[in-house]
PDB file of C-alpha atoms in Angstrom:
ATOM      1  CA  MET A   1     -57.285 -33.181-177.125  1.00 53.00           C
ATOM      2  CA  GLY A   2     -58.840 -29.710-176.805  1.00 55.00           C
ATOM      3  CA  ALA A   3     -60.622 -30.765-173.629  1.00 58.00           C
ATOM      4  CA  ALA A   4     -57.323 -31.963-172.121  1.00 56.00           C
ATOM      5  CA  ARG A   5     -55.659 -28.674-172.973  1.00 58.00           C
ATOM      6  CA  THR A   6     -58.562 -26.670-171.443  1.00 68.00           C
ATOM      7  CA  LYS A   7     -58.359 -28.743-168.248  1.00 68.00           C
ATOM      8  CA  SER A   8     -54.574 -28.278-168.027  1.00 66.00           C
ATOM      9  CA  ARG A   9     -54.938 -24.536-168.549  1.00 68.00           C
ATOM     10  CA  LYS A  10     -57.541 -24.315-165.792  1.00 66.00           C
ATOM     11  CA  LYS A  11     -55.128 -26.025-163.367  1.00 65.00           C
ATOM     12  CA  ARG A  12     -52.328 -23.555-164.281  1.00 65.00           C
ATOM     13  CA  ASP A  13     -54.718 -20.601-163.821  1.00 63.00           C
ATOM     14  CA  LYS A  14     -55.836 -21.961-160.437  1.00 60.00           C
ATOM     15  CA  LYS A  15     -52.260 -22.132-159.229  1.00 59.00           C
ATOM     16  CA  ARG A  16     -51.622 -18.517-160.330  1.00 60.00           C
ATOM     17  CA  GLU A  17     -54.864 -17.256-158.755  1.00 54.00           C
ATOM     18  CA  PRO A  18     -54.120 -14.799-155.919  1.00 55.00           C
ATOM     19  CA  TYR A  19     -55.354 -15.630-152.437  1.00 52.00           C
ATOM     20  CA  ASN A  20     -58.724 -14.081-151.685  1.00 55.00           C
ATOM     21  CA  PRO A  21     -60.425 -14.827-148.340  1.00 54.00           C
ATOM     22  CA  GLY A  22     -63.818 -14.565-150.000  1.00 55.00           C
ATOM     23  CA  ASN A  23     -62.974 -17.064-152.726  1.00 53.00           C
ATOM     24  CA  THR A  24     -63.323 -20.627-151.415  1.00 51.00           C
ATOM     25  CA  ARG A  25     -61.484 -21.891-154.475  1.00 52.00           C
ATOM     26  CA  ALA A  26     -58.345 -19.882-153.628  1.00 50.00           C
ATOM     27  CA  ALA A  27     -55.384 -21.695-152.250  1.00 52.00           C
ATOM     28  CA  ILE A  28     -55.100 -21.684-148.422  1.00 53.00           C
ATOM     29  CA  PRO A  29     -52.027 -19.728-147.265  1.00 54.00           C
ATOM     30  CA  GLN A  30     -49.343 -21.718-145.512  1.00 55.00           C
ATOM     31  CA  ARG A  31     -49.675 -21.661-141.813  1.00 60.00           C
ATOM     32  CA  GLY A  32     -46.677 -20.249-140.008  1.00 56.00           C
ATOM     33  CA  ARG A  33     -45.727 -19.652-136.386  1.00 54.00           C
ATOM     34  CA  PRO A  34     -47.690 -16.697-134.958  1.00 48.00           C
ATOM     35  CA  LYS A  35     -45.695 -13.622-134.148  1.00 53.00           C
ATOM     36  CA  ALA A  36     -44.410 -13.618-130.637  1.00 53.00           C
ATOM     37  CA  GLU A  37     -45.928 -11.051-128.347  1.00 60.00           C
ATOM     38  CA  ASP A  38     -43.777  -8.416-126.817  1.00 70.00           C
ATOM     39  CA  ALA A  39     -42.322  -9.960-123.652  1.00 67.00           C
ATOM     40  CA  ARG A  40     -42.822  -6.657-121.812  1.00 63.00           C
ATOM     41  CA  VAL A  41     -46.526  -6.669-122.606  1.00 67.00           C
ATOM     42  CA  VAL A  42     -46.859 -10.264-121.380  1.00 66.00           C
ATOM     43  CA  ALA A  43     -44.939  -9.429-118.200  1.00 62.00           C
ATOM     44  CA  ILE A  44     -47.073  -6.365-117.462  1.00 61.00           C
ATOM     45  CA  ALA A  45     -50.291  -8.304-118.017  1.00 66.00           C
ATOM     46  CA  ALA A  46     -49.208 -11.122-115.791  1.00 64.00           C
ATOM     47  CA  ARG A  47     -48.052  -8.902-112.979  1.00 60.00           C
ATOM     48  CA  GLU A  48     -51.185  -6.665-113.117  1.00 61.00           C
ATOM     49  CA  ARG A  49     -53.158  -9.830-112.529  1.00 64.00           C
ATOM     50  CA  LEU A  50     -51.189 -10.171-109.265  1.00 64.00           C
ATOM     51  CA  GLY A  51     -52.416  -6.706-108.220  1.00 62.00           C
ATOM     52  CA  ILE A  52     -49.071  -4.883-109.108  1.00 64.00           C
ATOM     53  CA  PRO A  53     -49.627  -1.379-110.385  1.00 63.00           C
ATOM     54  CA  ALA A  54     -48.686  -0.754-114.000  1.00 60.00           C
ATOM     55  CA  ALA A  55     -45.999   1.728-112.922  1.00 60.00           C
ATOM     56  CA  ASP A  56     -44.175  -1.025-110.997  1.00 64.00           C
ATOM     57  CA  ALA A  57     -44.953  -3.951-113.340  1.00 59.00           C
ATOM     58  CA  LEU A  58     -41.534  -3.874-114.992  1.00 59.00           C
ATOM     59  CA  SER A  59     -39.542  -3.323-111.816  1.00 71.00           C
ATOM     60  CA  GLN A  60     -37.001  -6.071-110.908  1.00 73.00           C
ATOM     61  CA  LEU A  61     -38.881  -6.433-107.577  1.00 76.00           C
ATOM     62  CA  ALA A  62     -42.029  -7.516-109.334  1.00 75.00           C
ATOM     63  CA  GLY A  63     -40.392 -10.708-110.543  1.00 78.00           C
ATOM     64  CA  CYS A  64     -40.408 -12.750-107.363  1.00 86.00           C
ATOM     65  CA  SER A  65     -42.432 -13.149-104.151  1.00 88.00           C
ATOM     66  CA  ALA A  66     -39.837 -11.394-102.001  1.00 91.00           C
ATOM     67  CA  GLY A  67     -39.659  -8.351-104.280  1.00 89.00           C
ATOM     68  CA  ARG A  68     -43.442  -8.103-104.407  1.00 88.00           C
ATOM     69  CA  ALA A  69     -43.662  -8.236-100.642  1.00 90.00           C
ATOM     70  CA  ILE A  70     -41.078  -5.479-100.369  1.00 91.00           C
ATOM     71  CA  MET A  71     -43.107  -3.397-102.756  1.00 86.00           C
ATOM     72  CA  GLN A  72     -46.169  -3.825-100.594  1.00 85.00           C
ATOM     73  CA  ALA A  73     -44.462  -3.158 -97.274  1.00 86.00           C
ATOM     74  CA  ALA A  74     -42.041  -0.339 -98.267  1.00 76.00           C
ATOM     75  CA  LEU A  75     -43.113   2.770-100.143  1.00 73.00           C
ATOM     76  CA  ASP A  76     -39.911   4.708 -99.797  1.00 76.00           C
ATOM     77  CA  GLY A  77     -37.391   4.099-102.600  1.00 77.00           C
ATOM     78  CA  GLN A  78     -34.377   3.969-100.260  1.00 81.00           C
ATOM     79  CA  ASP A  79     -36.133   1.510 -97.933  1.00 88.00           C
ATOM     80  CA  ARG A  80     -36.989  -0.680-100.929  1.00 87.00           C
ATOM     81  CA  GLY A  81     -33.431  -0.643-102.082  1.00 90.00           C
ATOM     82  CA  ASP A  82     -32.053  -1.668 -98.697  1.00 94.00           C
ATOM     83  CA  LEU A  83     -34.593  -4.476 -98.287  1.00 95.00           C
ATOM     84  CA  TRP A  84     -33.916  -5.746-101.830  1.00 94.00           C
ATOM     85  CA  GLN A  85     -30.169  -5.746-101.204  1.00 94.00           C
ATOM     86  CA  ALA A  86     -30.829  -7.763 -98.032  1.00 96.00           C
ATOM     87  CA  ALA A  87     -32.835 -10.361 -99.954  1.00 95.00           C
ATOM     88  CA  GLN A  88     -30.241 -10.615-102.612  1.00 94.00           C
ATOM     89  CA  HIS A  89     -27.500 -10.979 -99.986  1.00 96.00           C
ATOM     90  CA  MET A  90     -29.401 -13.909 -98.420  1.00 96.00           C
ATOM     91  CA  ARG A  91     -29.535 -15.630-101.781  1.00 94.00           C
ATOM     92  CA  ARG A  92     -25.911 -15.106-102.606  1.00 94.00           C
ATOM     93  CA  VAL A  93     -24.877 -16.366 -99.169  1.00 95.00           C
ATOM     94  CA  ARG A  94     -27.096 -19.493 -99.438  1.00 94.00           C
ATOM     95  CA  ALA A  95     -25.940 -20.341-102.945  1.00 91.00           C
ATOM     96  CA  ALA A  96     -22.207 -19.912-101.973  1.00 92.00           C
ATOM     97  CA  TYR A  97     -22.716 -22.001 -98.825  1.00 93.00           C
ATOM     98  CA  LEU A  98     -24.414 -24.837-100.597  1.00 92.00           C
ATOM     99  CA  SER A  99     -21.642 -24.936-103.161  1.00 89.00           C
ATOM    100  CA  ALA A 100     -18.948 -24.752-100.432  1.00 90.00           C
ATOM    101  CA  ILE A 101     -20.233 -27.793 -98.559  1.00 88.00           C
ATOM    102  CA  GLY A 102     -20.929 -29.808-101.685  1.00 88.00           C
ATOM    103  CA  ALA A 103     -24.685 -29.961-101.063  1.00 83.00           C
ATOM    104  CA  PRO A 104     -27.090 -30.293-103.960  1.00 78.00           C
ATOM    105  CA  ASN A 105     -28.904 -27.066-104.680  1.00 70.00           C
ATOM    106  CA  PRO A 106     -32.601 -27.769-104.011  1.00 69.00           C
ATOM    107  CA  HIS A 107     -33.685 -24.965-106.326  1.00 60.00           C
ATOM    108  CA  PRO A 108     -30.920 -24.413-108.847  1.00 46.00           C
ATOM    109  CA  GLN A 109     -33.014 -22.726-111.556  1.00 53.00           C
ATOM    110  CA  CYS A 110     -34.795 -20.472-109.075  1.00 51.00           C
ATOM    111  CA  LEU A 111     -31.575 -19.333-107.485  1.00 50.00           C
ATOM    112  CA  ARG A 112     -29.881 -18.925-110.793  1.00 51.00           C
ATOM    113  CA  ILE A 113     -32.592 -16.539-111.929  1.00 50.00           C
ATOM    114  CA  LEU A 114     -33.139 -14.626-108.686  1.00 54.00           C
ATOM    115  CA  ALA A 115     -29.578 -14.332-107.398  1.00 53.00           C
ATOM    116  CA  PRO A 116     -27.617 -11.630-109.152  1.00 53.00           C
ATOM    117  CA  THR A 117     -24.642 -12.758-111.193  1.00 50.00           C
ATOM    118  CA  GLU A 118     -21.233 -11.227-111.083  1.00 51.00           C
ATOM    119  CA  ALA A 119     -20.309  -8.777-113.802  1.00 50.00           C
ATOM    120  CA  THR A 120     -18.128 -10.199-116.610  1.00 47.00           C
ATOM    121  CA  GLU A 121     -16.755  -6.842-117.784  1.00 54.00           C
ATOM    122  CA  THR A 122     -14.209  -4.864-115.832  1.00 53.00           C
ATOM    123  CA  ALA A 123     -13.813  -1.153-115.315  1.00 58.00           C
ATOM    124  CA  PRO A 124     -10.973   0.944-113.792  1.00 58.00           C
ATOM    125  CA  ASP A 125     -12.889   1.309-110.537  1.00 61.00           C
ATOM    126  CA  ASP A 126     -13.802  -2.365-110.195  1.00 61.00           C
ATOM    127  CA  ALA A 127     -12.599  -4.332-107.178  1.00 61.00           C
ATOM    128  CA  PRO A 128      -9.475  -6.336-107.709  1.00 70.00           C
ATOM    129  CA  ALA A 129      -9.784  -9.947-108.846  1.00 76.00           C
ATOM    130  CA  ASP A 130     -10.389 -12.532-106.114  1.00 76.00           C
ATOM    131  CA  THR A 131      -7.123 -14.378-105.544  1.00 82.00           C
ATOM    132  CA  ARG A 132      -8.252 -16.549-102.655  1.00 80.00           C
ATOM    133  CA  THR A 133      -7.705 -20.254-102.732  1.00 86.00           C
ATOM    134  CA  ASP A 134     -10.590 -22.708-102.915  1.00 83.00           C
ATOM    135  CA  GLN A 135     -10.125 -23.450 -99.217  1.00 88.00           C
ATOM    136  CA  GLU A 136     -10.320 -19.734 -98.375  1.00 88.00           C
ATOM    137  CA  ARG A 137     -13.419 -19.288-100.455  1.00 89.00           C
ATOM    138  CA  THR A 138     -15.087 -22.270 -98.701  1.00 91.00           C
ATOM    139  CA  GLU A 139     -14.222 -20.970 -95.256  1.00 92.00           C
ATOM    140  CA  ALA A 140     -15.444 -17.438 -96.151  1.00 92.00           C
ATOM    141  CA  ALA A 141     -18.730 -18.901 -97.471  1.00 92.00           C
ATOM    142  CA  ILE A 142     -19.296 -20.862 -94.274  1.00 93.00           C
ATOM    143  CA  ARG A 143     -18.535 -17.813 -92.048  1.00 95.00           C
ATOM    144  CA  ALA A 144     -20.912 -15.640 -94.112  1.00 94.00           C
ATOM    145  CA  HIS A 145     -23.635 -18.284 -93.752  1.00 95.00           C
ATOM    146  CA  ASP A 146     -23.083 -18.488 -89.953  1.00 95.00           C
ATOM    147  CA  THR A 147     -23.205 -14.707 -89.723  1.00 94.00           C
ATOM    148  CA  LEU A 148     -26.378 -14.593 -91.689  1.00 95.00           C
ATOM    149  CA  GLN A 149     -27.984 -17.144 -89.466  1.00 95.00           C
ATOM    150  CA  SER A 150     -27.066 -15.106 -86.391  1.00 94.00           C
ATOM    151  CA  TRP A 151     -28.877 -12.092 -87.887  1.00 95.00           C
ATOM    152  CA  LEU A 152     -31.928 -14.201 -88.683  1.00 95.00           C
ATOM    153  CA  LEU A 153     -32.047 -15.601 -85.117  1.00 94.00           C
ATOM    154  CA  LYS A 154     -32.386 -11.981 -83.878  1.00 92.00           C
ATOM    155  CA  ALA A 155     -35.715 -11.726 -85.813  1.00 91.00           C
ATOM    156  CA  GLY A 156     -37.118 -14.755 -83.960  1.00 91.00           C
ATOM    157  CA  PRO A 157     -39.340 -17.589 -85.238  1.00 92.00           C
ATOM    158  CA  VAL A 158     -40.820 -15.518 -88.078  1.00 93.00           C
ATOM    159  CA  ALA A 159     -37.456 -15.573 -89.807  1.00 95.00           C
ATOM    160  CA  ALA A 160     -38.137 -19.143 -91.029  1.00 94.00           C
ATOM    161  CA  ASN A 161     -41.118 -17.942 -93.061  1.00 95.00           C
ATOM    162  CA  ALA A 162     -39.160 -14.991 -94.449  1.00 96.00           C
ATOM    163  CA  ALA A 163     -36.360 -17.352 -95.518  1.00 95.00           C
ATOM    164  CA  ARG A 164     -38.849 -19.523 -97.468  1.00 95.00           C
ATOM    165  CA  VAL A 165     -40.072 -16.398 -99.263  1.00 95.00           C
ATOM    166  CA  VAL A 166     -36.566 -15.397-100.207  1.00 95.00           C
ATOM    167  CA  TYR A 167     -35.055 -18.867-101.018  1.00 93.00           C
ATOM    168  CA  ASP A 168     -38.105 -20.808-102.295  1.00 92.00           C
ATOM    169  CA  ASP A 169     -40.207 -17.954-103.769  1.00 91.00           C
ATOM    170  CA  ALA A 170     -42.997 -18.941-101.321  1.00 92.00           C
ATOM    171  CA  THR A 171     -46.026 -16.691-101.015  1.00 92.00           C
ATOM    172  CA  CYS A 172     -45.578 -13.881 -98.423  1.00 92.00           C
ATOM    173  CA  ARG A 173     -48.650 -13.666 -96.305  1.00 91.00           C
ATOM    174  CA  ASN A 174     -47.498 -10.841 -94.060  1.00 94.00           C
ATOM    175  CA  PRO A 175     -45.348  -8.219 -95.921  1.00 93.00           C
ATOM    176  CA  ALA A 176     -44.947  -6.075 -92.861  1.00 93.00           C
ATOM    177  CA  GLN A 177     -43.546  -8.946 -90.852  1.00 94.00           C
ATOM    178  CA  PHE A 178     -41.317  -9.900 -93.801  1.00 96.00           C
ATOM    179  CA  ARG A 179     -39.962  -6.327 -93.964  1.00 94.00           C
ATOM    180  CA  ALA A 180     -39.192  -6.498 -90.217  1.00 94.00           C
ATOM    181  CA  VAL A 181     -37.104  -9.632 -90.703  1.00 95.00           C
ATOM    182  CA  LEU A 182     -35.170  -8.138 -93.624  1.00 96.00           C
ATOM    183  CA  LEU A 183     -34.395  -5.067 -91.534  1.00 95.00           C
ATOM    184  CA  PHE A 184     -32.243  -7.308 -89.307  1.00 95.00           C
ATOM    185  CA  ILE A 185     -30.301  -8.289 -92.425  1.00 95.00           C
ATOM    186  CA  VAL A 186     -29.974  -4.665 -93.519  1.00 95.00           C
ATOM    187  CA  ALA A 187     -28.592  -3.787 -90.094  1.00 94.00           C
ATOM    188  CA  GLY A 188     -26.094  -6.686 -90.294  1.00 94.00           C
ATOM    189  CA  ILE A 189     -24.889  -5.660 -93.778  1.00 93.00           C
ATOM    190  CA  LYS A 190     -24.335  -2.134 -92.516  1.00 92.00           C
ATOM    191  CA  GLY A 191     -22.266  -3.450 -89.625  1.00 88.00           C
ATOM    192  CA  ASN A 192     -24.624  -2.484 -86.877  1.00 83.00           C
ATOM    193  CA  TYR A 193     -24.067  -5.740 -84.900  1.00 74.00           C
ATOM    194  CA  SER A 194     -21.087  -7.033 -82.985  1.00 56.00           C
ATOM    195  CA  THR A 195     -20.820  -9.893 -85.445  1.00 46.00           C
ATOM    196  CA  PRO A 196     -18.399  -9.322 -88.361  1.00 44.00           C
ATOM    197  CA  LYS A 197     -19.628  -7.278 -91.257  1.00 50.00           C
ATOM    198  CA  ALA A 198     -20.912  -9.243 -94.225  1.00 49.00           C
ATOM    199  CA  GLU A 199     -18.142 -10.676 -96.336  1.00 48.00           C
ATOM    200  CA  PRO A 200     -18.380 -10.325-100.137  1.00 46.00           C
ATOM    201  CA  ILE A 201     -19.529 -13.522-101.811  1.00 46.00           C
ATOM    202  CA  ILE A 202     -17.643 -13.897-105.079  1.00 40.00           C
TER     203      ILE A 202
END
């Protein structure tokens, strides 16, 4: 009887014994999910492996092949801004055009991430709500796409490679050439061609 009590007491004491890494008899702590690393730290490390300076690692441009090519080819902040706007315009026009003609989006997730979304909040100085009919939206999207193609044709055969970088996140092998193509889009957006100025894609 006494031996049974002693054995029972030992079991109770063992359960109450605090965890001690050096004590092999101590209970092993429950395994939990490891703490998630700071997403910013992970992003910086990944982009530094691509050769992006730490100062630019958190830039929006560092998140896609087109943006990284712009960072390599353009050192001036204003130049970078214009080129990035051109790449974003191409993505918006393509997404709107594919939707307008009922074509399946070949890269829906890619375009959803890389193409800027419209703001959901309104401010006093915001543009008025779009009251166009579906037909008018479709026609506007097709016109914008045709206008964009006319700008790309001005850049010549190299425009096809630039388009793959922008639309498909393909690797850019010639950033200077890519910049030259985007400058045609920049000029078009600013209304420097005889073709109509870029229409807003909403």
